[in-house]
Amino acid sequence: MAQAQKITPRAKDFSEWYNDVVMQAELADYSPVRGCMVIRPHGYRLWELMQQALDEMFKATGHQNAYFPLFIPMSFLAKEAEHVEGFAKEVALVTHTRLKATGKAGAQAVMPDPESALEEPLVVRPTSETIIYAMFAKWIQSYRDLPLLMNQWCNIVRWEFRTRLFLRTTEFLWQEGHTAHATEAEAEAEARQMLGVYRKFQEQWMAMPVLTGRKTESEKFAGALRTYALEALMQDNKALQAGTSHNLGQNFAKAFNVQYQTAAGGLEYVWNTSWGVSTRMIGGLVMTHSDDNGLVCPPKLAPVQVVIVPIWKSEEEKSQVLGVGGKVKEELARAGVRVELDARDSLKPGAKYFEWEAKGVPLRLEIGPRDVAAGQVMTARRTGGKAPAKLDGLGAAVRKTLDEIQATLFQAAKDRRETHSIRGVTKQQFLEFMKGVGGFAYGGFCGSPECEAEVKQQTGATVRVLPDPEFRSAEAPKTCLWCGKPSVAEAVWAQAY
Ligand SMILES: [Zn+2]
């Protein structure tokens, strides 16, 4: 990056700001394929760090990784009625297996060979329930084979015409967990457990506070009995669904004939769950923490946690500060810190600061000749604040600072969310809130899909979740905030990505 461009301020245009942050942090770029993005190395490293942390949590809860085909026979999707309806409008189909030369020039030089048309088209997976449960039917015979706990890391295709980097793209990366259980209670416990795993990851690693709860019937996953979700509030006060966990009941087991012999000798259908999070979380991380100078990345997931910028004028100073810088780098790496030493000759320190700030590096260490003489470095936090730190014991001090930054980011995001949440709203307050700055509105809900549809049409807001007990208001609302009929559950409404 030769000349850094300016980032559009959040207050001017949030959507432009978001794009500028993603592009200048070199997380991703647009591709020649409409609807598809390229994840650049800095963004991919962030994804790898997310994967590593999640993968450990999945394994610690007894899940194993496997890999299933990218292609799914079209008839598989049709086996579960709600499921096919939910995904029909966004699938990519493979209909031919080869091309044929036409003898024409340019773009018309080849065409699909009509003779290679597939008898049954293949769907490029929009999610893998169908192909996975077809295999589960083969592998599960008896109660001894249960529970079956699997996960796959893969790519997914859901057709989109508009690209929003990390938030909405035709192809994206994710993980999908799929499990089979002997009882409904076990499946329910699994779906809840994985929601908890996601919450722990999003709060402790991404420093992104989330509300958890159940989706309404109209917002649940196509084919699920119950869907649970995690919802985070972005800086523009729109909600981002950060992950989902489904209790699929026996719907797919019946469609794919996944049965097991019980201990008593009877035959029963299994109970399934599926759960997933995707590269969309990177968009959530960006919109939770970043500022007008670029990406702000929580230290636990920062591809580079510390950058050392040596400052010199003379050659003598250069060898001195680079020498100390090299030693500091070694010490920090030994302490388990992801660290870079920016020794480039071609850039002035100020330009380097600018670049690493845009990339979201949580902590910068500046080392000038005077610092060397004093046996110290100057530390500068990405989120503001400069202080000298002694070279002696620097590894431990840096680790402590990174932990502090992590905790501060989480608290700030949580405070922001609570500032933009209102409870016990009347219809009038709700309308004003959604027309104004917006945020999470807690209110009574009668449970009717008609109310949901009307609210969506008039305010753009949807029920994000029927919140879990810890998020509910002290006093349960008595009436639906929209129609005034008795409330069956408190709901959290927001406009969403
Ligand atoms: Zn209502």
CSV table of C-alpha atoms and ligand atoms in Angstrom, one decimal:
chain,number,residue,atom,x,y,z
A,1,MET,CA,0.0,0.0,0.0
A,2,ALA,CA,1.8,3.1,-1.2
A,3,GLN,CA,-0.6,5.9,-0.3
A,4,ALA,CA,-3.2,5.2,2.3
A,5,GLN,CA,-6.7,6.3,1.4
A,6,LYS,CA,-9.0,8.0,3.8
A,7,ILE,CA,-11.7,6.0,5.5
A,8,THR,CA,-15.2,7.4,5.3
A,9,PRO,CA,-16.3,8.3,8.8
A,10,ARG,CA,-19.0,6.1,10.4
A,11,ALA,CA,-21.2,9.1,11.0
A,12,LYS,CA,-21.2,10.0,7.3
A,13,ASP,CA,-22.0,6.7,5.8
A,14,PHE,CA,-21.8,3.5,7.9
A,15,SER,CA,-21.9,1.2,4.9
A,16,GLU,CA,-19.1,3.0,3.1
A,17,TRP,CA,-17.1,3.1,6.3
A,18,TYR,CA,-17.5,-0.7,6.7
A,19,ASN,CA,-16.3,-1.3,3.1
A,20,ASP,CA,-13.3,1.1,3.6
A,21,VAL,CA,-12.3,-0.7,6.8
A,22,VAL,CA,-12.5,-4.1,5.3
A,23,MET,CA,-10.6,-3.1,2.1
A,24,GLN,CA,-7.9,-1.0,3.9
A,25,ALA,CA,-7.3,-3.7,6.5
A,26,GLU,CA,-6.8,-6.0,3.5
A,27,LEU,CA,-9.2,-8.5,4.9
A,28,ALA,CA,-11.1,-9.1,1.7
A,29,ASP,CA,-11.6,-7.8,-1.9
A,30,TYR,CA,-14.2,-8.0,-4.6
A,31,SER,CA,-13.7,-10.7,-7.2
A,32,PRO,CA,-14.5,-10.9,-10.9
A,33,VAL,CA,-17.3,-13.3,-10.0
A,34,ARG,CA,-20.5,-11.4,-9.1
A,35,GLY,CA,-21.5,-12.1,-5.5
A,36,CYS,CA,-18.2,-13.7,-4.5
A,37,MET,CA,-15.4,-12.2,-2.6
A,38,VAL,CA,-11.7,-13.0,-2.1
A,39,ILE,CA,-10.5,-13.4,1.5
A,40,ARG,CA,-7.0,-11.9,1.6
A,41,PRO,CA,-4.2,-13.2,3.8
A,42,HIS,CA,-4.9,-10.9,6.7
A,43,GLY,CA,-8.6,-11.8,6.7
A,44,TYR,CA,-7.9,-15.5,6.2
A,45,ARG,CA,-5.5,-15.5,9.2
A,46,LEU,CA,-8.2,-14.0,11.3
A,47,TRP,CA,-10.5,-16.8,10.1
A,48,GLU,CA,-7.9,-19.4,10.9
A,49,LEU,CA,-7.6,-18.1,14.5
A,50,MET,CA,-11.4,-18.2,14.8
A,51,GLN,CA,-11.4,-21.7,13.5
A,52,GLN,CA,-8.7,-22.9,15.8
A,53,ALA,CA,-10.4,-21.6,18.9
A,54,LEU,CA,-13.8,-23.0,17.9
A,55,ASP,CA,-12.4,-26.3,16.7
A,56,GLU,CA,-10.9,-26.9,20.1
A,57,MET,CA,-14.2,-26.1,21.8
A,58,PHE,CA,-16.0,-28.5,19.4
A,59,LYS,CA,-13.5,-31.3,20.2
A,60,ALA,CA,-13.7,-30.6,23.9
A,61,THR,CA,-17.4,-31.3,23.7
A,62,GLY,CA,-16.9,-34.6,21.9
A,63,HIS,CA,-17.3,-33.7,18.2
A,64,GLN,CA,-15.2,-35.0,15.4
A,65,ASN,CA,-14.5,-33.4,12.0
A,66,ALA,CA,-15.5,-35.1,8.8
A,67,TYR,CA,-16.0,-34.0,5.2
A,68,PHE,CA,-19.0,-34.5,2.9
A,69,PRO,CA,-19.5,-33.8,-0.8
A,70,LEU,CA,-20.0,-30.3,-2.2
A,71,PHE,CA,-22.7,-31.7,-4.6
A,72,ILE,CA,-26.1,-32.9,-3.4
A,73,PRO,CA,-28.5,-34.7,-5.7
A,74,MET,CA,-31.5,-32.4,-6.3
A,75,SER,CA,-33.9,-35.0,-5.1
A,76,PHE,CA,-32.3,-35.1,-1.6
A,77,LEU,CA,-33.3,-31.5,-1.1
A,78,ALA,CA,-36.8,-32.3,-2.0
A,79,LYS,CA,-37.2,-34.9,0.7
A,80,GLU,CA,-37.9,-32.5,3.6
A,81,ALA,CA,-40.7,-30.2,2.4
A,82,GLU,CA,-39.9,-27.1,4.5
A,83,HIS,CA,-36.2,-27.4,3.8
A,84,VAL,CA,-36.5,-27.4,0.0
A,85,GLU,CA,-38.9,-24.4,0.2
A,86,GLY,CA,-36.5,-22.5,2.4
A,87,PHE,CA,-33.5,-23.0,0.0
A,88,ALA,CA,-35.2,-23.3,-3.4
A,89,LYS,CA,-34.7,-19.7,-4.3
A,90,GLU,CA,-31.0,-19.5,-3.7
A,91,VAL,CA,-29.3,-22.7,-5.0
A,92,ALA,CA,-26.7,-23.1,-7.7
A,93,LEU,CA,-27.3,-26.1,-10.0
A,94,VAL,CA,-24.8,-28.3,-11.9
A,95,THR,CA,-26.6,-29.5,-15.0
A,96,HIS,CA,-23.8,-30.4,-17.4
A,97,THR,CA,-20.5,-32.1,-17.1
A,98,ARG,CA,-18.6,-30.8,-20.1
A,99,LEU,CA,-18.2,-28.0,-22.6
A,100,LYS,CA,-18.2,-28.2,-26.4
A,101,ALA,CA,-16.3,-26.0,-28.9
A,102,THR,CA,-18.7,-24.1,-31.1
A,103,GLY,CA,-16.2,-22.8,-33.7
A,104,LYS,CA,-17.3,-19.2,-32.9
A,105,ALA,CA,-14.9,-16.6,-31.5
A,106,GLY,CA,-14.7,-15.0,-28.0
A,107,ALA,CA,-17.2,-15.7,-25.3
A,108,GLN,CA,-19.2,-17.9,-27.6
A,109,ALA,CA,-16.3,-20.2,-28.3
A,110,VAL,CA,-17.7,-22.8,-25.9
A,111,MET,CA,-21.1,-24.0,-24.8
A,112,PRO,CA,-22.4,-26.7,-22.5
A,113,ASP,CA,-22.4,-30.0,-24.4
A,114,PRO,CA,-26.1,-30.9,-24.6
A,115,GLU,CA,-25.1,-34.6,-24.7
A,116,SER,CA,-23.5,-34.2,-21.2
A,117,ALA,CA,-26.7,-33.0,-19.5
A,118,LEU,CA,-27.0,-34.8,-16.1
A,119,GLU,CA,-30.1,-36.9,-15.6
A,120,GLU,CA,-30.5,-35.5,-12.1
A,121,PRO,CA,-29.0,-32.0,-11.6
A,122,LEU,CA,-26.7,-31.6,-8.6
A,123,VAL,CA,-27.2,-28.8,-6.1
A,124,VAL,CA,-24.1,-27.0,-4.8
A,125,ARG,CA,-24.6,-27.4,-1.0
A,126,PRO,CA,-26.5,-24.5,0.6
A,127,THR,CA,-26.2,-26.5,3.8
A,128,SER,CA,-25.6,-30.2,4.3
A,129,GLU,CA,-28.4,-31.7,6.4
A,130,THR,CA,-29.6,-33.9,3.5
A,131,ILE,CA,-26.3,-35.4,2.4
A,132,ILE,CA,-25.1,-35.9,5.9
A,133,TYR,CA,-28.3,-37.6,7.2
A,134,ALA,CA,-28.3,-39.9,4.1
A,135,MET,CA,-24.9,-41.1,5.4
A,136,PHE,CA,-26.1,-41.2,9.1
A,137,ALA,CA,-28.8,-43.6,7.9
A,138,LYS,CA,-26.0,-45.9,6.8
A,139,TRP,CA,-23.9,-45.6,9.9
A,140,ILE,CA,-26.5,-45.7,12.7
A,141,GLN,CA,-27.9,-49.1,13.5
A,142,SER,CA,-28.3,-49.3,17.2
A,143,TYR,CA,-28.5,-47.2,20.3
A,144,ARG,CA,-24.8,-48.0,20.8
A,145,ASP,CA,-24.0,-45.8,17.7
A,146,LEU,CA,-25.5,-42.8,19.5
A,147,PRO,CA,-24.9,-40.0,20.0
A,148,LEU,CA,-23.2,-39.3,16.7
A,149,LEU,CA,-21.4,-36.0,17.0
A,150,MET,CA,-19.9,-34.5,13.8
A,151,ASN,CA,-18.7,-31.2,12.4
A,152,GLN,CA,-17.5,-30.1,9.0
A,153,TRP,CA,-15.5,-27.0,8.0
A,154,CYS,CA,-16.4,-26.1,4.4
A,155,ASN,CA,-17.8,-23.6,1.9
A,156,ILE,CA,-21.4,-23.0,1.1
A,157,VAL,CA,-23.2,-21.5,-1.8
A,158,ARG,CA,-26.5,-19.5,-1.5
A,159,TRP,CA,-27.1,-17.4,-4.5
A,160,GLU,CA,-26.9,-13.6,-3.9
A,161,PHE,CA,-26.9,-10.7,-6.4
A,162,ARG,CA,-25.6,-8.1,-4.0
A,163,THR,CA,-22.2,-8.5,-2.4
A,164,ARG,CA,-21.6,-7.2,1.1
A,165,LEU,CA,-18.1,-8.3,2.1
A,166,PHE,CA,-18.3,-11.1,4.8
A,167,LEU,CA,-22.0,-10.2,5.4
A,168,ARG,CA,-23.7,-11.4,2.3
A,169,THR,CA,-21.9,-13.3,-0.5
A,170,THR,CA,-22.9,-16.2,-2.7
A,171,GLU,CA,-20.1,-18.4,-1.4
A,172,PHE,CA,-18.9,-18.3,2.1
A,173,LEU,CA,-16.9,-20.4,4.6
A,174,TRP,CA,-18.4,-21.9,7.7
A,175,GLN,CA,-18.7,-24.9,9.9
A,176,GLU,CA,-21.8,-27.0,10.3
A,177,GLY,CA,-22.2,-29.4,13.2
A,178,HIS,CA,-24.6,-32.3,12.7
A,179,THR,CA,-25.5,-34.7,15.5
A,180,ALA,CA,-27.9,-37.6,16.1
A,181,HIS,CA,-29.4,-38.6,19.5
A,182,ALA,CA,-31.6,-41.2,21.0
A,183,THR,CA,-34.0,-38.8,22.7
A,184,GLU,CA,-35.5,-35.4,22.2
A,185,ALA,CA,-34.1,-34.3,25.5
A,186,GLU,CA,-30.5,-35.1,24.4
A,187,ALA,CA,-31.0,-33.3,21.1
A,188,GLU,CA,-32.4,-30.3,22.9
A,189,ALA,CA,-29.4,-30.3,25.4
A,190,GLU,CA,-27.0,-30.5,22.5
A,191,ALA,CA,-28.6,-27.6,20.6
A,192,ARG,CA,-28.4,-25.5,23.8
A,193,GLN,CA,-24.9,-26.6,24.6
A,194,MET,CA,-23.6,-25.5,21.2
A,195,LEU,CA,-25.4,-22.2,21.5
A,196,GLY,CA,-23.4,-21.8,24.7
A,197,VAL,CA,-20.1,-22.7,23.0
A,198,TYR,CA,-20.8,-20.0,20.3
A,199,ARG,CA,-21.6,-17.5,23.0
A,200,LYS,CA,-18.4,-18.2,24.9
A,201,PHE,CA,-16.4,-17.8,21.7
A,202,GLN,CA,-18.1,-14.6,20.6
A,203,GLU,CA,-17.9,-13.0,24.0
A,204,GLN,CA,-14.5,-14.2,25.2
A,205,TRP,CA,-12.6,-14.2,21.8
A,206,MET,CA,-14.4,-11.8,19.6
A,207,ALA,CA,-15.3,-9.5,22.6
A,208,MET,CA,-18.7,-9.2,21.0
A,209,PRO,CA,-21.6,-9.4,23.5
A,210,VAL,CA,-24.6,-11.5,22.2
A,211,LEU,CA,-28.2,-12.0,23.2
A,212,THR,CA,-29.2,-15.6,23.0
A,213,GLY,CA,-32.7,-17.0,22.6
A,214,ARG,CA,-35.2,-18.8,20.4
A,215,LYS,CA,-36.3,-17.7,16.9
A,216,THR,CA,-40.0,-17.3,16.2
A,217,GLU,CA,-41.7,-19.8,13.9
A,218,SER,CA,-41.4,-17.5,10.9
A,219,GLU,CA,-37.6,-16.9,11.5
A,220,LYS,CA,-36.6,-20.5,12.3
A,221,PHE,CA,-34.4,-22.7,10.0
A,222,ALA,CA,-36.3,-24.4,7.2
A,223,GLY,CA,-37.0,-27.9,8.5
A,224,ALA,CA,-36.1,-27.3,12.2
A,225,LEU,CA,-38.3,-27.9,15.2
A,226,ARG,CA,-36.7,-25.0,17.1
A,227,THR,CA,-33.9,-22.6,16.2
A,228,TYR,CA,-31.8,-20.8,18.7
A,229,ALA,CA,-29.7,-17.8,17.7
A,230,LEU,CA,-27.0,-15.3,18.9
A,231,GLU,CA,-27.7,-11.7,18.1
A,232,ALA,CA,-25.2,-8.9,18.3
A,233,LEU,CA,-25.8,-5.1,18.0
A,234,MET,CA,-23.5,-3.4,15.5
A,235,GLN,CA,-22.4,0.2,15.8
A,236,ASP,CA,-25.2,1.4,13.4
A,237,ASN,CA,-27.7,-0.2,15.9
A,238,LYS,CA,-28.6,-3.0,13.5
A,239,ALA,CA,-28.6,-6.5,14.7
A,240,LEU,CA,-26.3,-9.2,13.2
A,241,GLN,CA,-27.3,-12.8,13.6
A,242,ALA,CA,-24.0,-14.3,14.6
A,243,GLY,CA,-24.8,-18.0,14.7
A,244,THR,CA,-27.6,-20.5,15.0
A,245,SER,CA,-28.2,-23.8,16.6
A,246,HIS,CA,-31.2,-26.0,15.6
A,247,ASN,CA,-33.1,-28.8,17.2
A,248,LEU,CA,-34.2,-30.5,14.1
A,249,GLY,CA,-36.5,-33.0,15.9
A,250,GLN,CA,-37.1,-36.1,13.8
A,251,ASN,CA,-38.0,-34.3,10.5
A,252,PHE,CA,-34.8,-35.2,8.7
A,253,ALA,CA,-34.6,-38.6,10.4
A,254,LYS,CA,-38.0,-39.4,8.9
A,255,ALA,CA,-37.1,-38.0,5.5
A,256,PHE,CA,-33.9,-40.0,5.3
A,257,ASN,CA,-34.9,-43.0,7.4
A,258,VAL,CA,-32.3,-42.6,10.1
A,259,GLN,CA,-33.5,-45.2,12.6
A,260,TYR,CA,-31.8,-47.1,15.4
A,261,GLN,CA,-32.6,-50.2,17.4
A,262,THR,CA,-33.4,-49.3,21.0
A,263,ALA,CA,-32.0,-51.3,24.0
A,264,ALA,CA,-35.4,-53.0,24.3
A,265,GLY,CA,-35.2,-54.1,20.6
A,266,GLY,CA,-37.7,-51.6,19.1
A,267,LEU,CA,-37.0,-49.3,16.2
A,268,GLU,CA,-36.9,-45.5,16.6
A,269,TYR,CA,-36.1,-42.4,14.6
A,270,VAL,CA,-33.1,-40.4,15.8
A,271,TRP,CA,-33.3,-36.8,16.9
A,272,ASN,CA,-30.9,-34.4,15.0
A,273,THR,CA,-29.3,-31.1,15.7
A,274,SER,CA,-27.3,-28.8,13.4
A,275,TRP,CA,-25.5,-25.6,14.2
A,276,GLY,CA,-23.3,-23.2,12.3
A,277,VAL,CA,-21.2,-20.0,12.3
A,278,SER,CA,-19.5,-18.5,9.3
A,279,THR,CA,-17.1,-15.9,8.0
A,280,ARG,CA,-20.0,-13.5,8.6
A,281,MET,CA,-18.5,-13.3,12.1
A,282,ILE,CA,-15.6,-11.3,10.7
A,283,GLY,CA,-18.1,-8.7,9.5
A,284,GLY,CA,-19.6,-8.7,13.0
A,285,LEU,CA,-16.2,-8.2,14.6
A,286,VAL,CA,-15.4,-5.3,12.3
A,287,MET,CA,-18.7,-3.6,12.9
A,288,THR,CA,-18.5,-4.1,16.7
A,289,HIS,CA,-15.1,-2.6,17.4
A,290,SER,CA,-13.6,-0.7,14.5
A,291,ASP,CA,-13.4,3.1,14.3
A,292,ASP,CA,-12.7,5.9,11.8
A,293,ASN,CA,-9.0,5.0,11.6
A,294,GLY,CA,-9.8,1.4,10.5
A,295,LEU,CA,-10.0,-2.0,11.9
A,296,VAL,CA,-10.0,-2.6,15.7
A,297,CYS,CA,-9.3,-6.3,16.4
A,298,PRO,CA,-9.6,-7.9,19.8
A,299,PRO,CA,-6.1,-9.2,20.8
A,300,LYS,CA,-7.1,-12.8,21.0
A,301,LEU,CA,-8.0,-12.9,17.3
A,302,ALA,CA,-5.6,-10.3,16.0
A,303,PRO,CA,-3.4,-11.8,13.2
A,304,VAL,CA,-0.7,-9.4,14.5
A,305,GLN,CA,-1.0,-8.6,18.2
A,306,VAL,CA,2.0,-6.3,18.5
A,307,VAL,CA,4.0,-4.3,16.0
A,308,ILE,CA,7.4,-2.9,16.8
A,309,VAL,CA,8.3,0.3,15.0
A,310,PRO,CA,11.9,1.4,15.4
A,311,ILE,CA,12.6,5.1,15.0
A,312,TRP,CA,16.0,6.3,13.8
A,313,LYS,CA,17.7,9.2,12.0
A,314,SER,CA,21.3,8.2,11.7
A,315,GLU,CA,22.8,4.8,10.6
A,316,GLU,CA,24.2,4.4,14.1
A,317,GLU,CA,20.8,4.9,15.6
A,318,LYS,CA,19.3,2.5,13.1
A,319,SER,CA,21.6,-0.4,14.1
A,320,GLN,CA,21.0,0.4,17.7
A,321,VAL,CA,17.1,0.5,17.6
A,322,LEU,CA,16.9,-2.4,15.2
A,323,GLY,CA,19.1,-4.5,17.5
A,324,VAL,CA,16.9,-3.8,20.5
A,325,GLY,CA,13.8,-4.2,18.3
A,326,GLY,CA,15.0,-7.7,17.3
A,327,LYS,CA,15.5,-8.7,20.9
A,328,VAL,CA,12.1,-7.4,21.9
A,329,LYS,CA,10.5,-9.4,19.1
A,330,GLU,CA,12.2,-12.6,20.2
A,331,GLU,CA,11.2,-12.1,23.8
A,332,LEU,CA,7.5,-11.4,22.8
A,333,ALA,CA,7.4,-14.4,20.5
A,334,ARG,CA,8.7,-16.5,23.3
A,335,ALA,CA,5.9,-15.2,25.5
A,336,GLY,CA,3.4,-16.5,22.8
A,337,VAL,CA,2.7,-13.1,21.3
A,338,ARG,CA,2.1,-12.7,17.5
A,339,VAL,CA,4.6,-10.0,16.8
A,340,GLU,CA,6.0,-8.1,13.8
A,341,LEU,CA,9.1,-5.9,13.6
A,342,ASP,CA,8.5,-3.2,10.9
A,343,ALA,CA,12.1,-2.5,9.8
A,344,ARG,CA,11.1,-1.1,6.4
A,345,ASP,CA,13.4,1.6,5.2
A,346,SER,CA,10.9,2.9,2.6
A,347,LEU,CA,8.3,4.3,5.1
A,348,LYS,CA,8.5,7.0,7.8
A,349,PRO,CA,7.3,5.9,11.3
A,350,GLY,CA,4.1,7.9,10.9
A,351,ALA,CA,3.1,6.1,7.7
A,352,LYS,CA,3.8,2.8,9.4
A,353,TYR,CA,1.5,3.7,12.4
A,354,PHE,CA,-1.2,4.6,10.0
A,355,GLU,CA,-1.0,1.3,8.1
A,356,TRP,CA,-0.9,-0.9,11.2
A,357,GLU,CA,-3.7,1.0,12.7
A,358,ALA,CA,-5.9,0.4,9.7
A,359,LYS,CA,-5.0,-3.3,10.0
A,360,GLY,CA,-6.2,-3.4,13.6
A,361,VAL,CA,-3.0,-4.3,15.4
A,362,PRO,CA,-3.9,-3.9,19.1
A,363,LEU,CA,-0.6,-2.7,20.5
A,364,ARG,CA,2.4,-0.8,18.9
A,365,LEU,CA,5.8,-0.5,20.5
A,366,GLU,CA,7.9,2.4,19.4
A,367,ILE,CA,11.6,2.2,20.0
A,368,GLY,CA,13.8,5.3,19.5
A,369,PRO,CA,17.4,6.1,20.6
A,370,ARG,CA,16.1,7.8,23.8
A,371,ASP,CA,14.0,4.8,24.7
A,372,VAL,CA,17.0,2.5,24.2
A,373,ALA,CA,19.1,4.7,26.5
A,374,ALA,CA,16.3,4.6,29.1
A,375,GLY,CA,15.9,0.8,28.8
A,376,GLN,CA,12.3,1.2,27.8
A,377,VAL,CA,9.8,1.3,24.8
A,378,MET,CA,6.8,3.5,24.2
A,379,THR,CA,3.6,1.5,24.1
A,380,ALA,CA,0.6,2.9,22.1
A,381,ARG,CA,-2.8,1.1,22.2
A,382,ARG,CA,-4.9,0.9,19.1
A,383,THR,CA,-7.8,2.1,21.1
A,384,GLY,CA,-5.9,5.1,22.6
A,385,GLY,CA,-3.3,5.7,25.3
A,386,LYS,CA,0.4,5.8,25.3
A,387,ALA,CA,2.8,4.8,28.2
A,388,PRO,CA,6.4,3.8,28.5
A,389,ALA,CA,7.2,0.2,29.5
A,390,LYS,CA,10.5,-1.2,30.9
A,391,LEU,CA,12.4,-3.6,28.6
A,392,ASP,CA,12.9,-5.7,31.6
A,393,GLY,CA,9.9,-7.9,32.0
A,394,LEU,CA,8.3,-6.6,28.8
A,395,GLY,CA,6.8,-10.0,27.7
A,396,ALA,CA,4.6,-10.2,30.8
A,397,ALA,CA,3.7,-6.5,30.7
A,398,VAL,CA,2.6,-6.8,27.0
A,399,ARG,CA,0.5,-9.9,27.8
A,400,LYS,CA,-1.2,-8.0,30.6
A,401,THR,CA,-1.9,-5.0,28.4
A,402,LEU,CA,-3.4,-7.3,25.6
A,403,ASP,CA,-5.7,-8.9,28.2
A,404,GLU,CA,-6.8,-5.4,29.4
A,405,ILE,CA,-7.5,-4.3,25.8
A,406,GLN,CA,-9.5,-7.5,25.3
A,407,ALA,CA,-11.6,-6.9,28.4
A,408,THR,CA,-12.1,-3.2,27.7
A,409,LEU,CA,-13.4,-3.9,24.1
A,410,PHE,CA,-15.9,-6.3,25.5
A,411,GLN,CA,-17.1,-3.9,28.2
A,412,ALA,CA,-17.4,-1.0,25.7
A,413,ALA,CA,-19.4,-3.1,23.3
A,414,LYS,CA,-21.7,-4.3,26.0
A,415,ASP,CA,-22.2,-0.8,27.4
A,416,ARG,CA,-23.0,0.4,23.8
A,417,ARG,CA,-25.5,-2.4,23.4
A,418,GLU,CA,-27.3,-1.5,26.7
A,419,THR,CA,-27.4,2.2,25.8
A,420,HIS,CA,-29.2,1.3,22.6
A,421,SER,CA,-31.7,-1.1,24.2
A,422,ILE,CA,-35.1,-0.1,25.4
A,423,ARG,CA,-37.5,-2.2,27.4
A,424,GLY,CA,-41.2,-2.4,27.9
A,425,VAL,CA,-41.9,-0.2,24.9
A,426,THR,CA,-45.4,1.0,23.8
A,427,LYS,CA,-46.3,0.9,20.1
A,428,GLN,CA,-45.7,4.6,19.8
A,429,GLN,CA,-42.3,4.5,21.5
A,430,PHE,CA,-41.4,1.5,19.3
A,431,LEU,CA,-42.3,3.3,16.1
A,432,GLU,CA,-40.2,6.3,17.1
A,433,PHE,CA,-37.3,4.1,18.2
A,434,MET,CA,-37.2,2.2,14.9
A,435,LYS,CA,-37.5,5.4,12.8
A,436,GLY,CA,-34.8,7.0,14.9
A,437,VAL,CA,-31.4,5.6,15.9
A,438,GLY,CA,-32.8,2.1,16.5
A,439,GLY,CA,-31.3,-0.7,18.5
A,440,PHE,CA,-32.8,-3.6,20.5
A,441,ALA,CA,-36.4,-3.1,21.6
A,442,TYR,CA,-37.8,-5.4,24.2
A,443,GLY,CA,-41.5,-5.8,24.2
A,444,GLY,CA,-44.5,-8.1,24.5
A,445,PHE,CA,-45.4,-10.4,21.6
A,446,CYS,CA,-48.7,-12.2,20.9
A,447,GLY,CA,-47.0,-14.9,18.8
A,448,SER,CA,-48.9,-14.1,15.7
A,449,PRO,CA,-47.0,-14.2,12.3
A,450,GLU,CA,-49.4,-11.5,11.1
A,451,CYS,CA,-48.1,-9.1,13.7
A,452,GLU,CA,-44.5,-9.9,12.8
A,453,ALA,CA,-45.2,-9.3,9.1
A,454,GLU,CA,-46.9,-6.0,9.8
A,455,VAL,CA,-44.1,-4.8,12.0
A,456,LYS,CA,-41.5,-5.8,9.4
A,457,GLN,CA,-43.4,-4.0,6.6
A,458,GLN,CA,-43.9,-0.8,8.6
A,459,THR,CA,-40.6,-0.5,10.5
A,460,GLY,CA,-38.2,-3.0,8.9
A,461,ALA,CA,-37.7,-4.6,12.3
A,462,THR,CA,-38.0,-8.3,13.0
A,463,VAL,CA,-38.0,-10.4,16.1
A,464,ARG,CA,-34.4,-11.3,16.6
A,465,VAL,CA,-35.0,-13.7,19.5
A,466,LEU,CA,-37.4,-14.6,22.2
A,467,PRO,CA,-34.6,-14.0,24.7
A,468,ASP,CA,-33.3,-16.6,27.2
A,469,PRO,CA,-34.2,-15.9,30.9
A,470,GLU,CA,-31.1,-14.0,31.8
A,471,PHE,CA,-31.8,-11.3,29.1
A,472,ARG,CA,-35.5,-10.9,29.9
A,473,SER,CA,-36.9,-7.8,31.6
A,474,ALA,CA,-37.5,-8.0,35.3
A,475,GLU,CA,-41.2,-7.7,34.7
A,476,ALA,CA,-42.7,-9.8,31.9
A,477,PRO,CA,-44.7,-7.7,29.4
A,478,LYS,CA,-48.4,-8.3,29.5
A,479,THR,CA,-49.5,-7.2,26.0
A,480,CYS,CA,-48.2,-7.4,22.5
A,481,LEU,CA,-46.4,-4.1,21.7
A,482,TRP,CA,-48.1,-4.1,18.2
A,483,CYS,CA,-51.7,-5.4,18.5
A,484,GLY,CA,-52.3,-5.1,22.3
A,485,LYS,CA,-53.5,-8.7,22.7
A,486,PRO,CA,-52.0,-10.8,25.5
A,487,SER,CA,-48.3,-11.4,25.3
A,488,VAL,CA,-47.1,-15.0,25.1
A,489,ALA,CA,-43.4,-14.1,25.2
A,490,GLU,CA,-41.1,-11.1,25.5
A,491,ALA,CA,-39.4,-10.5,22.2
A,492,VAL,CA,-36.3,-8.5,21.1
A,493,TRP,CA,-37.0,-6.5,17.9
A,494,ALA,CA,-34.4,-4.8,15.7
A,495,GLN,CA,-33.6,-4.0,12.2
A,496,ALA,CA,-31.0,-6.5,11.0
A,497,TYR,CA,-28.3,-7.4,8.5
B,1,ZN,ZN,-49.5,-9.0,18.3
